Short mmCIF file of C-alpha atoms in Angstrom, two decimals:
data_model
loop_
_atom_site.label_atom_id
_atom_site.label_comp_id
_atom_site.label_asym_id
_atom_site.label_seq_id
_atom_site.Cartn_x
_atom_site.Cartn_y
_atom_site.Cartn_z
CA MET A 1 4.31 3.23 -18.80
CA VAL A 2 6.64 5.82 -18.52
CA LYS A 3 10.15 6.14 -18.84
CA GLY A 4 11.93 6.49 -15.21
CA GLN A 5 9.18 4.03 -13.41
CA LYS A 6 9.18 0.56 -13.05
CA ILE A 7 6.03 -1.88 -12.14
CA SER A 8 7.22 -5.12 -10.31
CA VAL A 9 5.34 -7.54 -8.19
CA VAL A 10 6.65 -9.36 -6.08
CA SER A 11 6.06 -11.97 -2.99
CA ILE A 12 8.37 -9.67 -0.26
CA ASN A 13 9.81 -12.02 2.22
CA ASN A 14 12.68 -9.97 3.27
CA TRP A 15 12.20 -5.94 3.08
CA ALA A 16 15.70 -5.67 3.42
CA ASP A 17 16.02 -7.05 -0.17
CA TRP A 18 14.70 -3.54 -0.94
CA GLU A 19 16.80 -1.04 1.14
CA LYS A 20 18.84 0.42 -1.71
CA GLU A 21 15.74 1.67 -3.01
CA LEU A 22 13.55 2.31 0.13
CA LYS A 23 16.51 4.96 1.18
CA ASN A 24 16.27 7.65 -0.85
CA ALA A 25 12.70 6.89 -2.07
CA PHE A 26 9.40 8.97 -1.19
CA ILE A 27 7.81 6.02 0.31
CA VAL A 28 3.56 5.09 0.15
CA PHE A 29 2.01 1.87 1.13
CA LEU A 30 -1.96 1.19 0.09
CA HIS A 31 -3.67 0.77 3.31
CA SER A 32 -6.42 -1.45 2.82
CA ALA A 33 -8.75 -0.49 6.03
CA ASN A 34 -11.72 -1.30 7.35
CA TYR A 35 -14.54 1.11 8.30
CA LYS A 36 -13.34 1.28 12.25
CA PHE A 37 -9.57 1.71 11.02
CA SER A 38 -8.72 -1.48 13.54
CA LEU A 39 -5.51 -3.53 13.08
CA GLY A 40 -5.28 -6.74 12.45
CA SER A 41 -4.26 -9.33 9.55
CA GLY A 42 -3.52 -8.70 5.71
CA SER A 43 -1.69 -4.58 4.67
CA SER A 44 -3.42 -3.43 9.22
CA TYR A 45 -0.68 -6.01 10.13
CA LEU A 46 2.23 -3.61 8.15
CA VAL A 47 0.49 -0.47 9.79
CA LYS A 48 0.45 -1.74 13.15
CA GLN A 49 4.07 -3.27 13.86
CA ILE A 50 4.58 0.24 12.54
CA ILE A 51 2.28 1.80 15.66
CA ASP A 52 3.67 -0.60 17.83
CA ALA A 53 7.71 -0.03 17.02
CA GLU A 54 6.38 3.42 17.83
CA LYS A 55 5.22 3.14 21.31
CA LYS A 56 8.57 0.81 22.26
CA LEU A 57 10.90 3.33 21.17
CA HIS A 58 8.73 6.76 21.87
CA GLY A 59 6.60 5.75 24.20
CA LYS A 60 3.86 6.83 21.91
CA SER A 61 2.58 6.77 18.43
CA ALA A 62 2.24 9.31 15.92
CA LEU A 63 0.45 7.36 12.92
CA GLU A 64 -1.95 5.96 16.14
CA LYS A 65 -3.24 8.66 16.71
CA GLU A 66 -3.43 9.96 13.24
CA ILE A 67 -5.14 7.20 12.16
CA GLN A 68 -7.94 7.45 14.87
CA LYS A 69 -8.59 11.21 13.88
CA ILE A 70 -9.92 9.29 11.03
CA LYS A 71 -12.16 7.08 12.52
CA LYS A 72 -15.46 7.56 10.97
CA THR A 73 -14.14 7.46 7.03
CA PRO A 74 -16.94 5.74 5.59
CA VAL A 75 -16.94 2.49 3.48
CA CYS A 76 -15.34 3.62 -0.39
CA GLY A 77 -14.28 6.26 1.92
CA VAL A 78 -9.89 7.32 1.00
CA GLN A 79 -7.33 8.90 3.52
CA ILE A 80 -4.00 9.94 3.60
CA THR A 81 -1.49 9.86 6.66
CA ASN A 82 1.91 10.07 7.46
CA GLY A 83 3.71 7.07 8.15
CA GLY A 84 5.22 6.40 11.24
CA ASN A 85 8.07 8.29 12.87
CA LEU A 86 10.81 5.58 12.61
CA PRO A 87 14.23 4.80 10.18
CA GLY A 88 12.81 3.10 6.68
CA LEU A 89 13.71 -0.09 7.59
CA PHE A 90 13.29 -1.14 11.57
CA GLN A 91 13.65 -3.93 13.39
CA THR A 92 11.31 -6.12 15.71
CA PRO A 93 11.60 -9.27 17.83
CA LYS A 94 8.62 -11.70 16.14
CA ASP A 95 9.24 -15.17 18.38
CA ASP A 96 12.39 -16.05 18.53
CA SER A 97 13.88 -13.82 15.86
CA ILE A 98 13.90 -10.42 14.63
CA LYS A 99 11.70 -9.54 11.68
CA GLN A 100 13.02 -6.52 9.44
CA TYR A 101 9.83 -3.68 8.14
CA PRO A 102 9.86 -1.07 6.40
CA ASN A 103 8.45 2.69 7.51
CA PHE A 104 6.48 4.59 5.07
CA ASN A 105 6.99 8.48 4.38
CA LYS A 106 2.84 8.16 4.13
CA ILE A 107 0.25 5.52 3.70
CA VAL A 108 -3.28 5.81 1.99
CA HIS A 109 -6.30 4.06 3.48
CA CYS A 110 -8.52 2.74 1.42
CA VAL A 111 -11.98 1.19 3.50
CA ILE A 112 -12.61 -1.01 1.09
CA PRO A 113 -16.18 -2.37 0.49
CA GLY A 114 -17.54 -6.08 0.97
CA PRO A 115 -18.24 -7.58 -2.15
CA ARG A 116 -21.67 -7.54 -1.91
CA ILE A 117 -22.21 -3.83 -1.50
CA THR A 118 -23.94 -2.09 -4.70
CA ASN A 119 -22.20 -1.44 -7.80
CA PHE A 120 -18.79 -3.59 -5.87
CA GLU A 121 -16.58 -2.77 -9.62
CA SER A 122 -17.32 0.63 -10.19
CA LYS A 123 -16.98 1.44 -6.59
CA VAL A 124 -13.81 -0.10 -5.84
CA LYS A 125 -12.39 1.49 -8.95
CA GLU A 126 -13.62 4.73 -8.01
CA MET A 127 -11.84 4.35 -4.64
CA LEU A 128 -8.91 2.91 -6.15
CA SER A 129 -8.38 6.17 -8.91
CA GLU A 130 -9.24 8.18 -5.44
CA ALA A 131 -6.11 6.74 -3.77
CA PHE A 132 -3.79 6.88 -7.12
CA SER A 133 -4.46 10.81 -7.07
CA LYS A 134 -3.62 11.17 -3.66
CA VAL A 135 -0.64 9.59 -4.39
CA THR A 136 0.06 11.84 -6.73
CA ASP A 137 -0.64 15.34 -4.62
CA ALA A 138 1.69 14.14 -2.04
CA TYR A 139 4.13 12.77 -4.52
CA LYS A 140 4.24 16.06 -6.47
CA GLU A 141 5.36 17.92 -3.06
CA GLN A 142 8.45 15.64 -2.83
CA ASP A 143 12.18 15.72 -4.51
CA LYS A 144 12.59 12.10 -4.42
CA GLU A 145 11.43 9.04 -6.42
CA LEU A 146 8.73 7.05 -5.95
CA PHE A 147 8.15 4.05 -4.14
CA PHE A 148 4.95 2.79 -3.91
CA VAL A 149 3.74 -0.52 -1.91
CA LEU A 150 0.58 -2.04 -3.33
CA PRO A 151 -0.46 -4.66 -1.88
CA VAL A 152 -3.83 -6.13 -3.57
CA ILE A 153 -6.77 -5.04 -1.78
CA GLY A 154 -10.01 -7.22 -0.97
CA ILE A 155 -8.48 -10.84 -2.18
CA ASN A 156 -8.07 -12.54 0.51
CA ASN A 157 -9.73 -11.10 3.43
CA PHE A 158 -12.73 -9.54 1.99
CA GLY A 159 -12.94 -12.89 -1.31
CA TYR A 160 -12.76 -10.12 -4.20
CA PRO A 161 -12.29 -12.11 -7.46
CA VAL A 162 -8.50 -12.29 -8.26
CA ASP A 163 -9.63 -12.49 -11.62
CA PHE A 164 -11.29 -8.72 -11.63
CA MET A 165 -8.68 -7.53 -8.99
CA PHE A 166 -5.29 -7.89 -11.53
CA SER A 167 -7.61 -6.94 -14.24
CA LEU A 168 -8.53 -3.63 -11.86
CA TYR A 169 -5.24 -2.61 -11.07
CA ALA A 170 -3.02 -3.64 -14.38
CA THR A 171 -5.56 -1.56 -15.98
CA LEU A 172 -5.88 1.48 -13.34
CA LEU A 173 -1.73 1.53 -12.96
CA ASN A 174 -1.44 1.69 -17.17
CA GLU A 175 -3.58 4.89 -16.82
CA TRP A 176 -2.49 6.58 -13.85
CA ALA A 177 1.48 5.39 -15.31
CA ASN A 178 0.84 7.48 -18.58
CA SER A 179 -1.26 10.21 -17.18
CA GLU A 180 1.24 11.48 -14.25
CA GLN A 181 4.99 12.16 -14.79
CA ILE A 182 6.27 9.91 -11.70
CA LYS A 183 9.23 7.97 -11.56
CA GLY A 184 10.51 5.83 -9.48
CA HIS A 185 9.10 1.98 -8.65
CA ILE A 186 5.72 0.68 -7.87
CA LEU A 187 5.54 -2.79 -6.17
CA ILE A 188 2.61 -5.12 -6.39
CA TRP A 189 2.93 -7.49 -3.36
CA VAL A 190 1.00 -10.62 -3.69
CA ASN A 191 0.76 -14.24 -2.08
CA GLU A 192 3.60 -16.28 -3.78
CA SER A 193 1.31 -18.26 -5.64
CA LEU A 194 -0.05 -15.45 -7.52
CA VAL A 195 2.75 -13.08 -8.34
CA GLU A 196 3.14 -15.52 -11.60
CA LYS A 197 -0.31 -15.21 -12.99
CA MET A 198 -0.40 -10.68 -11.66
CA ARG A 199 2.84 -10.59 -13.62
CA LEU A 200 0.83 -12.05 -16.93
CA MET A 201 -1.71 -9.89 -16.52
CA ILE A 202 0.75 -6.86 -16.29
CA GLY A 203 2.71 -7.71 -19.00
CA GLU A 204 -0.28 -7.93 -21.51
CA GLU A 205 -1.63 -4.45 -20.02
CA ILE A 206 1.28 -2.03 -19.09
#
């Protein structure tokens, strides 16, 4: 890991806890998309909150317009868009309460393959490597530290093997951290029950 870079594994219950880090950073989110870019559960839910909040505030969503332009991205394809036209942290009503969500400067969209696809392991590795490369290119155009939020793709809705994905993340992040001079915070976002397992994996390899 390069000097000035921190990797954390967390289960986020309150985005406001990260307000200080978000305020002055270049914020990027890894979105595990499907090939239609439909927005439902998982990381897509967070993207949908941004789009809905934009519509409420501006009557339309710049992020939705960008996503609509890239619907035909093939499986294993990677695209990067701007985030929403919103503050770094925005509020939206949910049930009987008000929730806070983060906006992002950039969103890197990975069209994830099903686990039965031929050469699944190598294709997921290539896809994530391309995503990290796009984040690097975008980051190098900034004069800010990076705040990169990565859900672990596919382990919930696609049933990817947890051990395989955790090991892959640890290996790729290790390679990325050592090859690119990136300063900032990498936040691996997992379910609370998996936090310690991922921390052990990161501790072994990074």
